[in-house]
Tab-separated table of C-alpha atoms in Angstrom:
chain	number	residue	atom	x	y	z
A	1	UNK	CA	43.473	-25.115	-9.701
A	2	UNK	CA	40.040	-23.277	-8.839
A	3	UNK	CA	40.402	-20.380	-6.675
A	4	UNK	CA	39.018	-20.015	-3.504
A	5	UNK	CA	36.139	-17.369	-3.069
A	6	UNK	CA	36.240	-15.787	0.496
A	7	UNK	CA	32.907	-14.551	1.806
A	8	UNK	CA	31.894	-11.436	2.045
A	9	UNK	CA	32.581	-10.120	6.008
A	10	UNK	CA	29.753	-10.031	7.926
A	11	UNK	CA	28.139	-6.614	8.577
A	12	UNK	CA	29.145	-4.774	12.027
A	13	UNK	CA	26.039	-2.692	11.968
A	14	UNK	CA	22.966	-3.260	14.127
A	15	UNK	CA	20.998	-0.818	12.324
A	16	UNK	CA	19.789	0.925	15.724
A	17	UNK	CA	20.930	4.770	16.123
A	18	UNK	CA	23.796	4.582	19.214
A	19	UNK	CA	21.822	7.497	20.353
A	20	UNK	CA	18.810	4.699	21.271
A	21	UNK	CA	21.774	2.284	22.190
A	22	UNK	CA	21.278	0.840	25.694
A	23	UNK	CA	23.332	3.050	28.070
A	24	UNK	CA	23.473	5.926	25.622
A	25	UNK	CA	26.662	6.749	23.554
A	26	UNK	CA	29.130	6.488	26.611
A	27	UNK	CA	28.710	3.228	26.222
A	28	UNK	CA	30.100	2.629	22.866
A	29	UNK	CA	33.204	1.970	21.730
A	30	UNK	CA	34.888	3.933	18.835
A	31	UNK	CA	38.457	4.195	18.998
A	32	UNK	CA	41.524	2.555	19.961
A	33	UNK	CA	44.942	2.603	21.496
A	34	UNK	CA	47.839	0.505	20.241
A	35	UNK	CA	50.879	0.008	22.673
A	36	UNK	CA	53.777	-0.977	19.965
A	37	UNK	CA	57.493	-2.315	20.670
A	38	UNK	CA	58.440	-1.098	17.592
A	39	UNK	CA	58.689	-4.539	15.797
A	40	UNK	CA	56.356	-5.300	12.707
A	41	UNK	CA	55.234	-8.669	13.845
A	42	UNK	CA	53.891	-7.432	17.247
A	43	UNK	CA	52.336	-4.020	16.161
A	44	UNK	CA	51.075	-6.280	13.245
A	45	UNK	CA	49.031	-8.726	16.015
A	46	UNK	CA	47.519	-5.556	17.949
A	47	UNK	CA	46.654	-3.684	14.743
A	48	UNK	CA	45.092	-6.819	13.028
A	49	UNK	CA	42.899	-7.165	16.038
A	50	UNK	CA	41.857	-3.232	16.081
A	51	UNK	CA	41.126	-3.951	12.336
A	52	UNK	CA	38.849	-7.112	13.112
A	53	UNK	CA	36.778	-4.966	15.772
A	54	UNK	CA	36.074	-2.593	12.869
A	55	UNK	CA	38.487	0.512	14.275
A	56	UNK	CA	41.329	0.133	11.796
A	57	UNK	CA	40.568	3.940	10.614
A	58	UNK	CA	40.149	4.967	14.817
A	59	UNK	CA	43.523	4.100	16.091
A	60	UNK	CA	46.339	6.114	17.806
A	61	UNK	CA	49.448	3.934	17.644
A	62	UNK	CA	51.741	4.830	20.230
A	63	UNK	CA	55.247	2.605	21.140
A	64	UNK	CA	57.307	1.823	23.767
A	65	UNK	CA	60.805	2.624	23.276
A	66	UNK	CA	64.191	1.671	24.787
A	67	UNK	CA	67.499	3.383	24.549
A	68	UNK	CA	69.545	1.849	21.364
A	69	UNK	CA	72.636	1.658	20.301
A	70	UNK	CA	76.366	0.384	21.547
A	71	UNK	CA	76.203	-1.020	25.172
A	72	UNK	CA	72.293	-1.096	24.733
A	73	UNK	CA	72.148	-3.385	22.436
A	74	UNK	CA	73.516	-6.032	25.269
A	75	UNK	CA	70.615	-4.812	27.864
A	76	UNK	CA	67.328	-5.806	26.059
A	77	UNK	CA	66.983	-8.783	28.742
A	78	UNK	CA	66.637	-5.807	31.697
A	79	UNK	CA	62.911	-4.676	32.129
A	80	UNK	CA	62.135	-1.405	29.859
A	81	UNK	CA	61.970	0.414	32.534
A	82	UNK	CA	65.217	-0.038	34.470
A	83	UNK	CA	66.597	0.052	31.397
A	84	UNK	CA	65.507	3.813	30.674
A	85	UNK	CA	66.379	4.559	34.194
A	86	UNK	CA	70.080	2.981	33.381
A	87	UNK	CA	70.072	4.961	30.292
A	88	UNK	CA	69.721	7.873	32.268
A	89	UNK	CA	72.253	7.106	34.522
A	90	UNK	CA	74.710	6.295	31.719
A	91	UNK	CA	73.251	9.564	30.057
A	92	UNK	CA	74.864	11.703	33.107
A	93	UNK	CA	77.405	9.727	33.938
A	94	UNK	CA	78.783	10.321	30.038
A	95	UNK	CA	78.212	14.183	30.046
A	96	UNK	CA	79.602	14.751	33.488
A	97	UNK	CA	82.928	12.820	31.848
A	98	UNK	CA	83.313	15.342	28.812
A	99	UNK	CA	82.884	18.264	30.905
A	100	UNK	CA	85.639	16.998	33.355
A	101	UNK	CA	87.493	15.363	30.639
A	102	UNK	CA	86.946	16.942	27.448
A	103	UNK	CA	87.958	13.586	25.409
A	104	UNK	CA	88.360	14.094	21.675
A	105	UNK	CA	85.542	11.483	21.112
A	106	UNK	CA	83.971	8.943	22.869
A	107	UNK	CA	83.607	5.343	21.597
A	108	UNK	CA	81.593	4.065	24.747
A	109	UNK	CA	77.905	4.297	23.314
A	110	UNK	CA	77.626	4.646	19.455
A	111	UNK	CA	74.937	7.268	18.378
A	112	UNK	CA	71.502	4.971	16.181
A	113	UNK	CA	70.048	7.920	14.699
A	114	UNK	CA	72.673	11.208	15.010
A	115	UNK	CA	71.340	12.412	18.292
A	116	UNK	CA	71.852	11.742	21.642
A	117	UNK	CA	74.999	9.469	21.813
A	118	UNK	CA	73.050	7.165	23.534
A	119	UNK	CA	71.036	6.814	20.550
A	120	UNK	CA	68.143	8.081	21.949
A	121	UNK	CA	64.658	6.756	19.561
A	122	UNK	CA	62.897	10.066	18.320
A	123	UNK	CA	59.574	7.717	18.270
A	124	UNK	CA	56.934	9.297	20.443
A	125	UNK	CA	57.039	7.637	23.939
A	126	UNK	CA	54.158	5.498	24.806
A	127	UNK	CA	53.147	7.804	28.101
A	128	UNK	CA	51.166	6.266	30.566
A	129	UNK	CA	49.671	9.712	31.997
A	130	UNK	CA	48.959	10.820	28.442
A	131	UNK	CA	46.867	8.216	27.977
A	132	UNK	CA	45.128	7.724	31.399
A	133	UNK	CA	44.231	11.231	31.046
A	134	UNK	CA	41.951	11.151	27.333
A	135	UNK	CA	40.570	7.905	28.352
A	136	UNK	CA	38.992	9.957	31.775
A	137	UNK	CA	38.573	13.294	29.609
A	138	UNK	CA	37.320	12.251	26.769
A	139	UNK	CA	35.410	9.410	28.348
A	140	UNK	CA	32.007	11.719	28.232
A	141	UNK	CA	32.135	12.619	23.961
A	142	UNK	CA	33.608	9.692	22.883
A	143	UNK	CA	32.671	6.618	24.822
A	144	UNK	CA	35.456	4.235	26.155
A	145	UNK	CA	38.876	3.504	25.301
A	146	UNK	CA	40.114	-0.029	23.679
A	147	UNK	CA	43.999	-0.595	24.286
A	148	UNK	CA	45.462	-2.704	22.738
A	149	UNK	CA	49.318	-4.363	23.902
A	150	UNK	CA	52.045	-6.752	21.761
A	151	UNK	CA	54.913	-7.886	23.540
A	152	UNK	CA	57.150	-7.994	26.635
A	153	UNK	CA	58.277	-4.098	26.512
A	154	UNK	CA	54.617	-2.984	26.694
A	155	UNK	CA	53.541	-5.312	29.857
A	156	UNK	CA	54.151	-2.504	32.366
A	157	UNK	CA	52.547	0.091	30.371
A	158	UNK	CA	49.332	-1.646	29.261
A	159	UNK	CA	49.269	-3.090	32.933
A	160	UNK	CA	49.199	0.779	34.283
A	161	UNK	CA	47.047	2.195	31.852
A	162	UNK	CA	44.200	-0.896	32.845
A	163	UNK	CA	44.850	-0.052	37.161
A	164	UNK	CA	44.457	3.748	36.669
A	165	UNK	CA	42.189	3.885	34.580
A	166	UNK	CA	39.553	0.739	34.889
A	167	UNK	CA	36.545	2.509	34.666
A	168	UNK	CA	37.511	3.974	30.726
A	169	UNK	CA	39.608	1.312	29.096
A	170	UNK	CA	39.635	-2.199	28.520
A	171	UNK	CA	43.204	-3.663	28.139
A	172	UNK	CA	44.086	-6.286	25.660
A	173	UNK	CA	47.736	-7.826	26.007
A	174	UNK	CA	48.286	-9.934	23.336
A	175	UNK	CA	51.053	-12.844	23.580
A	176	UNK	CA	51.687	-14.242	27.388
A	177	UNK	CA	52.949	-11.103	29.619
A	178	UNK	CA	54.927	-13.555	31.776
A	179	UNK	CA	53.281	-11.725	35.195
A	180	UNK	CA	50.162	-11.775	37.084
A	181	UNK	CA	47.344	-11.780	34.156
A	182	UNK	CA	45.053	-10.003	36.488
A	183	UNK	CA	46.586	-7.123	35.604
A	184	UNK	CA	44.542	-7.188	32.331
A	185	UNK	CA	40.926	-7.098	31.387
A	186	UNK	CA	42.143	-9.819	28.295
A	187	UNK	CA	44.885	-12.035	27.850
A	188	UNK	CA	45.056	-13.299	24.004
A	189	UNK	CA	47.681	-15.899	23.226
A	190	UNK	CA	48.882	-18.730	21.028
A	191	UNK	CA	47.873	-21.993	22.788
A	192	UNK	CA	52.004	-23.385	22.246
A	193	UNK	CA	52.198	-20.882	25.441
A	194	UNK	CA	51.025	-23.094	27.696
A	195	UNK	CA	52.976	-26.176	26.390
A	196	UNK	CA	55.246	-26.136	29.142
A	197	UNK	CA	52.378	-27.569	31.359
A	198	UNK	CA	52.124	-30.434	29.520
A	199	UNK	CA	53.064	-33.925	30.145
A	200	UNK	CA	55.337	-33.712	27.480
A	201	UNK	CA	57.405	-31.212	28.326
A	202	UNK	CA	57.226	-31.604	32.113
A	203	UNK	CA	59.836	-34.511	30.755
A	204	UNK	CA	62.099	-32.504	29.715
A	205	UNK	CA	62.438	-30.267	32.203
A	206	UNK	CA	64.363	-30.721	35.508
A	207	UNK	CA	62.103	-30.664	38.870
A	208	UNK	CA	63.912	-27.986	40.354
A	209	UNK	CA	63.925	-25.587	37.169
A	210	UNK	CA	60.338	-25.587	36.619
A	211	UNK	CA	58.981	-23.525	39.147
A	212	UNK	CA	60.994	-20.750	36.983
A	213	UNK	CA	59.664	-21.559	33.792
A	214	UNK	CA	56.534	-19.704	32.711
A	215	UNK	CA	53.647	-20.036	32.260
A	216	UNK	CA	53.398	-22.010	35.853
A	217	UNK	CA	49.033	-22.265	35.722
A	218	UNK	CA	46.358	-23.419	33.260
A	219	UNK	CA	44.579	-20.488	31.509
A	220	UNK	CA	42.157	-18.317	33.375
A	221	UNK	CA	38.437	-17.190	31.920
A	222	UNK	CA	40.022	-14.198	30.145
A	223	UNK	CA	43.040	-15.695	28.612
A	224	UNK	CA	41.798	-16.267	24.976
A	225	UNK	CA	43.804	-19.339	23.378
A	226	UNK	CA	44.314	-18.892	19.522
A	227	UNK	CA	46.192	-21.964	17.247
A	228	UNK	CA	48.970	-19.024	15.806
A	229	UNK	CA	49.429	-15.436	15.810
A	230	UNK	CA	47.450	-12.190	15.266
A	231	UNK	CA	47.466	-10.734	11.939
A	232	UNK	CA	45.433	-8.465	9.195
A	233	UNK	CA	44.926	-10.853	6.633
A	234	UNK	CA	41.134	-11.353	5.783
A	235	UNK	CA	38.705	-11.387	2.877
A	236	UNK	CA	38.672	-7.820	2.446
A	237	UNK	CA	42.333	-7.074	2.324
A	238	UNK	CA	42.783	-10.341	0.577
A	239	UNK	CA	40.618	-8.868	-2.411
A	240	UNK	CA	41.934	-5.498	-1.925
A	241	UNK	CA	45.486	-7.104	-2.616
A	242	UNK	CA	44.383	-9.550	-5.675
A	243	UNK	CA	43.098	-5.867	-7.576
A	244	UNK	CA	46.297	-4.062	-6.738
A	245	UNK	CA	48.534	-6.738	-7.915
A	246	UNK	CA	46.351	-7.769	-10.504
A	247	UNK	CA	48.500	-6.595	-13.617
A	248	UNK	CA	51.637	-7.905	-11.864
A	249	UNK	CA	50.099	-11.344	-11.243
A	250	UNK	CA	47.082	-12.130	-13.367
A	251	UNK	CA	49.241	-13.442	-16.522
A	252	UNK	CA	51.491	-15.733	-14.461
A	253	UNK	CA	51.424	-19.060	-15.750
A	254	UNK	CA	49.436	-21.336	-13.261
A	255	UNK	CA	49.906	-22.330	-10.639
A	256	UNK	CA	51.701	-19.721	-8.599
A	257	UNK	CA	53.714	-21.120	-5.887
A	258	UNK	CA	54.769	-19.085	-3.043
A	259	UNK	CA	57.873	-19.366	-0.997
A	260	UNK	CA	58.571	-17.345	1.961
A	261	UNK	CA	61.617	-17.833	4.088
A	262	UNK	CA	62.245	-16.419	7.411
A	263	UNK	CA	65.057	-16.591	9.694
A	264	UNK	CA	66.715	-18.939	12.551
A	265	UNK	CA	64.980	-18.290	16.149
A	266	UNK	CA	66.131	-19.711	19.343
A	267	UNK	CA	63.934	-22.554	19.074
A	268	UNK	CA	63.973	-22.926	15.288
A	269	UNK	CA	67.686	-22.750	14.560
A	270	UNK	CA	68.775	-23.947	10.676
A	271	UNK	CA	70.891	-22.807	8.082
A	272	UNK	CA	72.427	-23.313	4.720
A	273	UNK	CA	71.375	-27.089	5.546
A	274	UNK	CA	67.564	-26.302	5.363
A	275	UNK	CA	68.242	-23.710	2.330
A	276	UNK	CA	69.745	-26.791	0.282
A	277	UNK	CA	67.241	-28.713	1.543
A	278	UNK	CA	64.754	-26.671	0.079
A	279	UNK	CA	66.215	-25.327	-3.147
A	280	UNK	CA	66.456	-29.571	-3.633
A	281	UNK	CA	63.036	-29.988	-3.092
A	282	UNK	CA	61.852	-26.463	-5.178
A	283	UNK	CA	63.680	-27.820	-7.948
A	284	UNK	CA	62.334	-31.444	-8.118
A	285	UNK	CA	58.584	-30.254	-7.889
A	286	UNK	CA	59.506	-27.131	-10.785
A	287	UNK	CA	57.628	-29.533	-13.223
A	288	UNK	CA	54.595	-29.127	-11.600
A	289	UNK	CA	54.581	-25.426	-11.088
A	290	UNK	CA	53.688	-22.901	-13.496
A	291	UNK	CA	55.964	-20.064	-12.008
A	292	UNK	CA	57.624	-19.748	-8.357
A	293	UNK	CA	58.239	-16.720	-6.394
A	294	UNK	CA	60.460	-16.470	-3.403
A	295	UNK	CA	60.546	-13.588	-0.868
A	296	UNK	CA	63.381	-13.521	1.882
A	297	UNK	CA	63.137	-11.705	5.190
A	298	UNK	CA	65.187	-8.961	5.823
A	299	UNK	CA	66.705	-11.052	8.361
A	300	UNK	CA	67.633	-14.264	6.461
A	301	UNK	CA	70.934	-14.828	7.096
A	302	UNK	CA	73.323	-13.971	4.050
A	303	UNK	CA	74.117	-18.523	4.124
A	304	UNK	CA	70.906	-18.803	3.364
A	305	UNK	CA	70.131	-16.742	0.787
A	306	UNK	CA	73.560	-17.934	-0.706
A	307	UNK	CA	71.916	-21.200	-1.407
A	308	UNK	CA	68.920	-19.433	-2.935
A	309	UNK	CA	70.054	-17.425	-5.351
A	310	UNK	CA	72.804	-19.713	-6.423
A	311	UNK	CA	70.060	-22.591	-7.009
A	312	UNK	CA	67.252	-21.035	-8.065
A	313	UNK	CA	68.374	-17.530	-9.221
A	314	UNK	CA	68.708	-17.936	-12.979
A	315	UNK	CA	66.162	-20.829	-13.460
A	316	UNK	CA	63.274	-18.994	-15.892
A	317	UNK	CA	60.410	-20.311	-13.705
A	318	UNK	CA	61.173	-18.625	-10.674
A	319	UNK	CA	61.565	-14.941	-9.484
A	320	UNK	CA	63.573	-14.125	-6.038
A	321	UNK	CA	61.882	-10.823	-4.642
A	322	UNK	CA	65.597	-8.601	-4.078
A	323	UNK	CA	63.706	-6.848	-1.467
A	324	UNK	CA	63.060	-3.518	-3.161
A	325	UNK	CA	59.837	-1.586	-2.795
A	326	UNK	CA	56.785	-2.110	-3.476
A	327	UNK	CA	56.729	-5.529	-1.246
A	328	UNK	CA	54.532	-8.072	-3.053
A	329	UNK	CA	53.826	-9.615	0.045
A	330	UNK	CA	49.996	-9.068	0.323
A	331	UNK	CA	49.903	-9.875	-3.672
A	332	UNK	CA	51.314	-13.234	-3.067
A	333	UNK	CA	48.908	-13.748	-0.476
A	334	UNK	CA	45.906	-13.062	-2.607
A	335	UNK	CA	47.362	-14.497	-6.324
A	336	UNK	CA	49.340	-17.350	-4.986
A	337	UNK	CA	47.920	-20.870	-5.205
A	338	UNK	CA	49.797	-22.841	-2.406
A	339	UNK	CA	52.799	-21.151	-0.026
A	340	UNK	CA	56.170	-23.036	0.816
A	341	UNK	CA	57.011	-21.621	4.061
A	342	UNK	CA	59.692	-22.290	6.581
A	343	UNK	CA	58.583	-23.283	10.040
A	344	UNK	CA	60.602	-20.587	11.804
A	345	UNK	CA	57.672	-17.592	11.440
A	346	UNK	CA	54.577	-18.389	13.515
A	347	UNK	CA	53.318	-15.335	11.830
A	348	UNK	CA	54.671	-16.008	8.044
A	349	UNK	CA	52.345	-19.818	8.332
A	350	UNK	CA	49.532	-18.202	10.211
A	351	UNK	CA	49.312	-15.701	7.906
A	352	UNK	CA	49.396	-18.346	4.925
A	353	UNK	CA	46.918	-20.672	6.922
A	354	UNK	CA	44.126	-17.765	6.917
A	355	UNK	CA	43.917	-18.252	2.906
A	356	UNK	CA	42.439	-22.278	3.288
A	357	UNK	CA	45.049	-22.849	0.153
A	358	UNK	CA	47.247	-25.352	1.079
A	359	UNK	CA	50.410	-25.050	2.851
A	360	UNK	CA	53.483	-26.788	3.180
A	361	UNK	CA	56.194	-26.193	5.751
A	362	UNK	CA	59.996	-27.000	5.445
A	363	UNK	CA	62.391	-27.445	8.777
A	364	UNK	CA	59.737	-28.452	11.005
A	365	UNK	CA	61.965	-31.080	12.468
A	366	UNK	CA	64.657	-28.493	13.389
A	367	UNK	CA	62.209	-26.877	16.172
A	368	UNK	CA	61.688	-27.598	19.430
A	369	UNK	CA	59.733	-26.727	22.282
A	370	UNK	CA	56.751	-25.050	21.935
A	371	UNK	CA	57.359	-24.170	18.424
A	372	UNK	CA	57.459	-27.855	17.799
A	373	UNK	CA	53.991	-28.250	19.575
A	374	UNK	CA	52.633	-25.263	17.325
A	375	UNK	CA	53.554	-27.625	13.835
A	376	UNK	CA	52.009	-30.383	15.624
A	377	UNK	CA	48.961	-28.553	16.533
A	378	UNK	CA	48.528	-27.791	12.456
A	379	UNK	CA	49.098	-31.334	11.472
A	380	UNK	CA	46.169	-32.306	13.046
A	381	UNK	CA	43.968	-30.319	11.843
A	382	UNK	CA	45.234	-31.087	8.360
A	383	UNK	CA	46.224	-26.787	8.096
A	384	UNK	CA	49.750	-27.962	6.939
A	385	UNK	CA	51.811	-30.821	5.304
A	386	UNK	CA	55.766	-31.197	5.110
A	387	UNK	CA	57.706	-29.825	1.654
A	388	UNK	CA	59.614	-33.304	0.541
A	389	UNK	CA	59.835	-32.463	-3.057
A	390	UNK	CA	57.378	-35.131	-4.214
A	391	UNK	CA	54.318	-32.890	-4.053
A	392	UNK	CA	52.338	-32.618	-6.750
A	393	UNK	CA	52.030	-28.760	-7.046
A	394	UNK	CA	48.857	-28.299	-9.045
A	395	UNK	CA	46.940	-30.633	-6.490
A	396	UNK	CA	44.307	-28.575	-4.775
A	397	UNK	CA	43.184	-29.014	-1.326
A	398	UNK	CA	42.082	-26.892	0.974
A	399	UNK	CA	40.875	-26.718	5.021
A	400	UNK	CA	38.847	-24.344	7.073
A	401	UNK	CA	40.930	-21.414	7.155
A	402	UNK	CA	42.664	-20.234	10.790
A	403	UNK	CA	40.641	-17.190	11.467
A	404	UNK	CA	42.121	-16.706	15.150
A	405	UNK	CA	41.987	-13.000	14.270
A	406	UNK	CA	38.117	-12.578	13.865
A	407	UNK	CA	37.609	-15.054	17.212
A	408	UNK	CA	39.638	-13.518	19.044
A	409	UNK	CA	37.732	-9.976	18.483
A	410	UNK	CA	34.103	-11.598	18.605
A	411	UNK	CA	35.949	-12.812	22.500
A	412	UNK	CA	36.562	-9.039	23.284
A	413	UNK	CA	33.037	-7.966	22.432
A	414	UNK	CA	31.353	-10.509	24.541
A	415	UNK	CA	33.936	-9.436	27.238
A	416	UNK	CA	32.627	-5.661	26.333
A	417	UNK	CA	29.277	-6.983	26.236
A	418	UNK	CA	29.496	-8.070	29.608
A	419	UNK	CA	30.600	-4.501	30.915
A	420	UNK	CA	27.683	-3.245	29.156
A	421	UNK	CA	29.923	-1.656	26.377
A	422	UNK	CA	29.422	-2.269	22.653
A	423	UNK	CA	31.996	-1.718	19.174
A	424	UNK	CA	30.979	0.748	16.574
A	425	UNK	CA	33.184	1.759	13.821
C-alpha cells in the first residue's frame, strides 16, 4: 500500500510590504478571537479555522462558561444566560439559608471543582465588554479583529461582540446558531443542517410541528455549507505527526489499520450490538491486516468497550489504546493506512476523510435524521464505504480528500476582501 504524499500548503504571502498594502496596515488582519464552550470538538472547529487563515500562533481563546455541578447539570437546555442569572439566584438564595439556618451541610448543589458550592468554573469568562473594547482600542496598531464562535452557548456572545462592535470585527459562528443569522458577518455549517428542508424529511415530520423545527429557510449568501465538520488536520500537521510518531509507528507491520470508536448520540444511538458487530467484522478481515490499533473515546460507554477488549484484547495483531497519555491520535492519522470508524462522530470521519486514505464506517444504519443524510452525502462522493468484514484490507483506494477546513477560510477572506480587509500571519 503506497502512501499518499500531501502537497506542500500553498504560500499565504503576497510578497508586498503591508505598509504599501491598499488601505495601510489597519486594514490587515493579524489576530484572532476564539469564543469556546469548553468542549474539544467545538473549540477544535473554531481553532482549525484560525489555523487555516494562518493565525494559529495569534489567537486569544476565551470560553463561555455555565454554572456546573448538582441541579445544573439538569439546566443545560435554558439559554447561558438565564442560566447564570438562575445561578445567581440559587447562589443567594443558598447563602441567605446557612446564615438563617446554619445546616451542618448542604446536599442541594454538589461543589465541581472545591469552590463555590455551586461549582462555579474558574475558566476565564468569555466577556463581551472585554472584548468590544481591544477590538475599538487596539483597532489603530493592530488592524481588525477575527472572532471566531463554536456552538449554542456562544450564540449570544459572538452575536454581541459583531452589533457593538461592526466596524472592528468580523464574526464567524460556526455550526447553525438556531436564531436570526443576520446577527453574524459568517455563518459556516455542515450542509446535514439544512436537511430538515428537504423533501425527505418534510415526510417525516408532522405539519403542525414544523414551523418549530429549525432551520425553517434555505441558506443565505453568508452561510458557508461544508460536507462535515471543522477541524486542524492538514498536510502540515499531518507530517508534523508522521515525524513525532515515527519511532512508535514506522516498524509496524503493514498495513496499519485504524479503528476509532466514539459514543451513542441522540441520533446515532447503538451499543454492545454494534461493538459485536464490529469486533466480528475486525476479526474476519485480521488476515489482511498487518497490525490494528483501536482508540476509544473517553465517552464510550463501559458495554462497549466490554465487547472490545474481551474480543480483540489479547489477539497479537491488535493494540487497544487504554487511554493514557501521550494520545496517538494525530500519529494514527498520519501512519495509518485506512481508518474503521463508527458513524456516530461527524468529527472522528471528517477528520479521517481529510487524509484521501480510505475509510470505512460501521453503524451507519443505526442513524437517523440528518446524521443519516451526512453518511449519505459521503457515499456519493465515494469518501466512505460500509465495514462488513469482507474487505480486503491491503486494497488501496483513495478520493479527493474533504478539505472543508481550507474552503471554508479561502470563504472568509473573500468575505474580508470585500470589506477591504486582508489576512496576514
Amino acid at each position: 500500500m503506497r502512501p499518499i504524499l500531501l502537497p506542500d500548503p500553498p504560500s499565504l504571502s503576497t510578497g508586498v510590504p503591508e505598509i504599501f498594502e491598499q488601505g495601510g496596515s489597519q486594514n490587515i488582519v493579524r489576530r484572532a478571537v476564539v469564543i469556546g464552550n469548553g468542549f474539544p470538538g467545538s473549540e477544535n472547529q473554531s481553532i482549525g479555522l484560525a489555523r487555516a487563515l494562518g493565525l494559529a500562533e495569534n489567537h486569544l481563546l476565551y470560553r463561555v462558561t455555565r454554572p456546573k455541578g448538582g441541579i445544573h447539570e439538569w439546566l443545560h437546555w435554558l439559554p447561558v444566560g438565564f442560566h447564570k442569572k438562575l445561578e445567581f439566584l440559587l447562589r443567594h438564595l443558598y447563602l441567605y439559608s446557612r446564615l438563617m439556618l446554619r445546616p451542618k451541610q448542604s446536599k442541594y448543589i454538589a461543589s465541581e471543582n472545591g469552590g463555590s458550592k455551586l461549582g462555579l468554573s474558574s475558566v476565564l469568562e468569555a466577556d463581551v465588554k472585554e472584548i468590544v473594547t481591544m477590538a475599538r482600542e487596539t483597532y489603530e496598531k493592530d488592524g481588525p479583529l477575527v472572532v471566531i464562535a463554536c456552538g449554542r452557548d456562544t450564540v449570544s456572545v459572538a452575536s454581541s461582540i459583531r452589533r457593538l462592535a461592526s466596524e472592528n470585527v468580523f464574526v464567524v459562528q460556526i455550526q447553525h446558531p438556531r436564531s436570526h443569522l443576520n446577527r453574524f458577518d459568517m455563518v459556516i455549517t455542515p450542509r446535514h443542517d439544512y436537511y430538515p428542508l428537504t423533501p425527505e424529511a418534510q415526510e417525516h415530520v408532522p405539519r403542525f410541528l414544523r414551523r418549530w423545527i429549525t432551520p425553517r429557510e434555505p441558506p443565505q449568501d453568508h452561510v458557508v455549507l461544508t460536507t462535515g465538520a471543522l477541524h486542524q488536520i492538514d498536510y502540515a500537521s499531518l507530517r508534523k505527526s508522521a515525524s513525532a510518531w515515527h519511532d512508535e509507528f514506522a516498524s509496524l507491520p503493514k498495513p496499519l489499520v485504524v479503528v476509532n470508536i466514539g459514543w451513542p448520540r441522540r441520533n446515532c444511538r447503538y451499543g454492545a450490538d454494534l461493538a459485536k458487530q464490529l469486533t466480528d467484522a475486525l476479526l474476519s478481515v485480521l488476515d489482511s491486516c498487518g497490525s490494528v490499533r483501536i482508540a476509544l473515546s473517553y465517552k464510550t460507554p463501559e458495554k462497549v468497550s466490554r465487547v472490545i477488549f474481551k474480543e480483540l484484547g489479547d489477539n497479537p495483531k491488535v493494540y487497544i489504546w487504554n487511554g493514557q497519555e501521550p494520545n496517538p491520535y494525530m500519529g494514527h492519522l498520519a501512519w495509518g493506512d485506512a481508518f474503521v470508524v463508527t458513524a456516530d462522530s461527524v468529527s472522528l470521519i471528517s477528520e479521517a476523510c481529510s487524509t484521501g486514505k480510505p475509510v470505512y464506517v460501521i453503524g451507519a444504519d443505526h442513524c437517523k435524521w440528518k446524521i443519516a443524510d451526512f453518511h449519505k452525502s459521503l457515499r456519493e462522493r465515494g469518501v466512505v464505504r460500509p465495514f462488513t468484514g469482507f474487505e480486503d484490507m491491503s486494497e488501496s483506494w483513495s478520493y479527493p480528500p474533504l478539505s472543508d477546513t481550507a474552503e471554508a477560510a479561502m470563504r472568509v477572506r473573500t468575505a474580508l476582501a470585500a470589506r477591504g480587509w486582508s489576512v496576514r500571519s
